[in-house]
């Protein structure tokens, strides 16, 4: 029985999340490192006002996820595979020892700054429940226009799809979803149309910035956003990190692959819980747990138990 670490993306952030981190030696080391790299007090990043910034939200998520992942590893509780949704992929790469935290913070800060600069207003994302990818794609093709383009952004589950683009187009889409029999269409707390071709210039800039960064082959199986397939070398991980912002995220494919590779314990690292719900619904034979609010030693003990069962 294998263990998969899941790292949530933007939208899972909440006030005070950096103040709820596990109190252990590895936490102190990581927070000191992040403070030094960013030249600011890390505990200023999780206020309600600060988290309205795309830059701050993404940095706070990266730090929170890496801290908890490192705390588990310090307890001897390691994953067999890792996967992060959108910006969560950077934390996944750090925990897989493919990317240094310093480089991850540098790239994520640039990623957020470019998003805020290019899309200060007028765009967003909508989550749709109750329609499949084919149905949503047909609605997108019907509604999108040069003046208000919209795009398929995430396939999180067979009937949970996210669309990005101009707010005018998204408003029309939400009306059409209800008429098409969808059960829900909801705006996400994200101001940028992530995971679509509108962000190609940002992906290109990230690619240039990453050219001088050294990555290593991942220590654990790293599952990519774009392909939903295992990426086992540093070149593939680098490409996934810099390009996923401008491509559809195949999250359901990614978690299906993990299940096929033997994952029977899905652990979503703080601060998220949405990925846990998706995994629990898609793979009822497995166990899915959101670690937020749980003691590190309890989760670590559970991980070691699953590793023991795998060896039997």
Coordinates of C-alpha atoms in Angstrom, one line a residue, residues 13-223:
X13 CA -5.5 29.6 1.7
X14 CA -7.0 31.0 4.8
X15 CA -6.3 33.6 7.5
X16 CA -3.8 32.4 10.2
X17 CA -2.6 29.3 8.4
X18 CA 1.1 30.1 9.0
X19 CA 0.4 30.4 12.7
X20 CA -1.0 26.9 12.8
X21 CA 2.1 25.1 11.7
X22 CA 3.5 22.1 13.7
X23 CA 6.0 23.2 16.4
X24 CA 9.1 21.2 15.7
X25 CA 12.8 21.8 14.7
X26 CA 12.2 21.4 11.0
X27 CA 9.5 24.0 11.0
X28 CA 11.8 26.6 12.6
X29 CA 14.5 25.8 10.1
X30 CA 12.1 26.2 7.1
X31 CA 10.5 29.4 8.4
X32 CA 13.9 30.9 9.0
X33 CA 15.1 29.9 5.5
X34 CA 11.9 31.4 3.9
X35 CA 12.2 34.6 5.9
X36 CA 15.8 35.1 4.8
X37 CA 15.0 34.4 1.2
X38 CA 12.0 36.7 1.1
X39 CA 13.5 39.3 3.4
X40 CA 10.3 39.7 5.3
X41 CA 8.5 38.4 8.4
X42 CA 6.7 35.2 7.3
X43 CA 4.0 35.6 9.8
X44 CA 2.8 38.8 8.0
X45 CA 1.7 36.7 5.0
X46 CA -1.4 35.1 6.4
X47 CA -3.6 38.0 7.4
X48 CA -6.9 38.5 5.7
X49 CA -5.7 41.6 3.9
X50 CA -2.3 40.1 2.9
X51 CA -3.9 37.0 1.4
X52 CA -5.9 39.1 -1.1
X53 CA -2.7 39.4 -3.0
X54 CA -2.0 36.6 -5.5
X55 CA 1.7 36.8 -4.8
X56 CA 1.2 36.5 -1.0
X57 CA -1.4 33.7 -1.2
X58 CA 0.9 31.6 -3.4
X59 CA 3.9 32.1 -1.2
X60 CA 2.0 31.4 1.9
X61 CA 0.7 28.2 0.4
X62 CA 4.1 27.0 -0.7
X63 CA 5.6 27.7 2.8
X64 CA 2.8 26.0 4.7
X65 CA 2.8 22.9 2.5
X66 CA 6.6 22.5 2.6
X67 CA 6.7 23.0 6.4
X68 CA 4.2 20.2 7.0
X69 CA 5.8 17.9 4.4
X70 CA 9.2 18.4 5.9
X71 CA 7.8 17.8 9.4
X72 CA 6.4 14.4 8.3
X73 CA 9.7 13.4 6.7
X74 CA 11.6 14.4 9.8
X75 CA 9.5 11.8 11.6
X76 CA 10.6 9.2 9.1
X77 CA 7.2 9.3 7.3
X78 CA 7.9 9.6 3.6
X79 CA 5.6 9.5 0.6
X80 CA 5.9 7.1 -2.4
X81 CA 4.5 9.7 -4.7
X82 CA 3.7 13.4 -4.7
X83 CA 1.4 15.6 -6.8
X84 CA 0.4 19.3 -6.5
X85 CA -2.4 21.1 -8.1
X86 CA -1.3 24.3 -9.9
X87 CA 1.0 26.2 -7.5
X88 CA 1.0 23.2 -5.2
X89 CA 3.3 21.5 -7.7
X90 CA 6.2 23.6 -6.5
X91 CA 5.7 22.3 -2.9
X92 CA 5.5 18.8 -4.4
X93 CA 8.8 19.3 -6.2
X94 CA 10.5 20.6 -3.0
X95 CA 9.3 17.7 -0.9
X96 CA 10.5 15.3 -3.7
X97 CA 13.9 17.0 -3.4
X98 CA 13.8 18.0 -7.1
X99 CA 13.7 21.7 -6.3
X100 CA 15.3 23.8 -3.6
X101 CA 13.0 25.9 -1.4
X102 CA 15.0 29.0 -2.3
X103 CA 14.4 28.4 -6.0
X104 CA 10.8 27.5 -5.5
X105 CA 10.1 30.7 -3.5
X106 CA 11.8 32.8 -6.2
X107 CA 9.8 31.2 -9.0
X108 CA 6.5 31.3 -7.1
X109 CA 7.0 35.0 -6.2
X110 CA 7.7 35.8 -9.9
X111 CA 4.7 33.7 -10.9
X112 CA 2.4 35.6 -8.6
X113 CA 3.8 39.0 -9.6
X114 CA 3.3 38.3 -13.3
X115 CA -0.3 37.1 -12.7
X116 CA -1.1 40.3 -10.8
X117 CA 0.5 42.5 -13.4
X118 CA -1.1 40.9 -16.5
X119 CA -4.5 40.3 -15.0
X120 CA -5.3 43.0 -12.4
X121 CA -9.1 42.7 -12.9
X122 CA -11.8 41.4 -15.2
X123 CA -10.9 37.7 -15.1
X124 CA -11.5 34.7 -12.9
X125 CA -12.4 31.1 -12.6
X126 CA -15.6 29.1 -12.2
X127 CA -16.0 25.6 -10.8
X128 CA -18.8 23.5 -12.4
X129 CA -20.3 20.4 -10.8
X130 CA -22.7 18.0 -12.4
X131 CA -21.5 18.2 -16.1
X132 CA -18.7 16.1 -17.7
X133 CA -15.7 17.4 -19.7
X134 CA -17.5 16.9 -23.0
X135 CA -20.5 18.9 -21.9
X136 CA -18.5 21.7 -20.4
X137 CA -16.2 21.9 -23.5
X138 CA -19.3 22.2 -25.7
X139 CA -20.6 25.1 -23.6
X140 CA -17.2 26.8 -23.7
X141 CA -17.0 26.5 -27.4
X142 CA -20.5 28.0 -27.7
X143 CA -19.9 31.0 -25.4
X144 CA -16.3 32.0 -25.9
X145 CA -15.6 35.1 -28.0
X146 CA -12.7 37.3 -28.9
X147 CA -13.9 39.9 -26.5
X148 CA -14.7 37.6 -23.6
X149 CA -12.6 34.3 -24.1
X150 CA -13.1 31.4 -21.7
X151 CA -11.1 28.1 -21.5
X152 CA -11.2 24.7 -19.9
X153 CA -8.8 25.0 -17.0
X154 CA -9.1 22.0 -14.7
X155 CA -10.5 18.5 -14.9
X156 CA -10.6 17.7 -11.2
X157 CA -13.1 14.9 -11.3
X158 CA -15.3 13.3 -14.0
X159 CA -18.0 15.8 -13.2
X160 CA -16.1 18.6 -11.5
X161 CA -14.6 21.0 -14.1
X162 CA -13.1 24.4 -13.8
X163 CA -13.2 27.1 -16.5
X164 CA -11.0 30.2 -16.7
X165 CA -11.3 33.5 -18.6
X166 CA -13.0 36.8 -18.8
X167 CA -15.7 37.5 -16.3
X168 CA -18.3 38.4 -19.0
X169 CA -17.8 35.0 -20.6
X170 CA -17.9 33.2 -17.2
X171 CA -21.2 34.9 -16.3
X172 CA -22.8 33.6 -19.5
X173 CA -21.4 30.2 -18.8
X174 CA -22.8 30.0 -15.3
X175 CA -26.3 30.7 -16.7
X176 CA -25.9 28.0 -19.4
X177 CA -24.7 25.5 -16.8
X178 CA -27.9 25.6 -15.0
X179 CA -29.9 25.3 -18.2
X180 CA -27.8 22.3 -19.2
X181 CA -28.6 20.5 -16.0
X182 CA -25.4 21.2 -14.0
X183 CA -25.9 21.1 -10.3
X184 CA -23.6 24.0 -9.4
X185 CA -21.5 26.8 -11.0
X186 CA -19.5 28.8 -8.5
X187 CA -16.9 31.6 -8.8
X188 CA -13.6 30.7 -7.2
X189 CA -11.6 33.0 -4.9
X190 CA -9.0 33.6 -7.7
X191 CA -8.7 36.8 -9.7
X192 CA -6.5 35.3 -12.5
X193 CA -7.6 33.0 -15.4
X194 CA -5.1 30.3 -14.6
X195 CA -4.4 27.2 -16.7
X196 CA -5.3 28.6 -20.2
X197 CA -3.5 30.1 -23.1
X198 CA -4.0 33.6 -21.9
X199 CA -1.1 32.9 -19.5
X200 CA 1.3 31.8 -22.2
X201 CA 3.5 34.9 -21.8
X202 CA 3.8 34.1 -18.0
X203 CA 4.8 30.5 -18.7
X204 CA 7.5 31.8 -21.2
X205 CA 8.8 34.3 -18.6
X206 CA 8.9 31.5 -15.9
X207 CA 10.8 29.3 -18.4
X208 CA 13.4 32.0 -18.9
X209 CA 13.7 32.5 -15.1
X210 CA 14.1 28.8 -14.5
X211 CA 16.9 28.4 -17.1
X212 CA 19.4 29.3 -14.4
X213 CA 18.0 27.0 -11.7
X214 CA 19.3 23.5 -11.1
X215 CA 16.8 20.8 -10.5
X216 CA 17.4 17.1 -9.6
X217 CA 15.5 14.0 -10.5
X218 CA 12.7 13.6 -8.0
X219 CA 13.3 11.2 -5.1
X220 CA 9.7 10.1 -5.1
X221 CA 7.3 9.7 -8.1
X222 CA 6.3 13.2 -9.1
X223 CA 2.9 13.3 -11.0

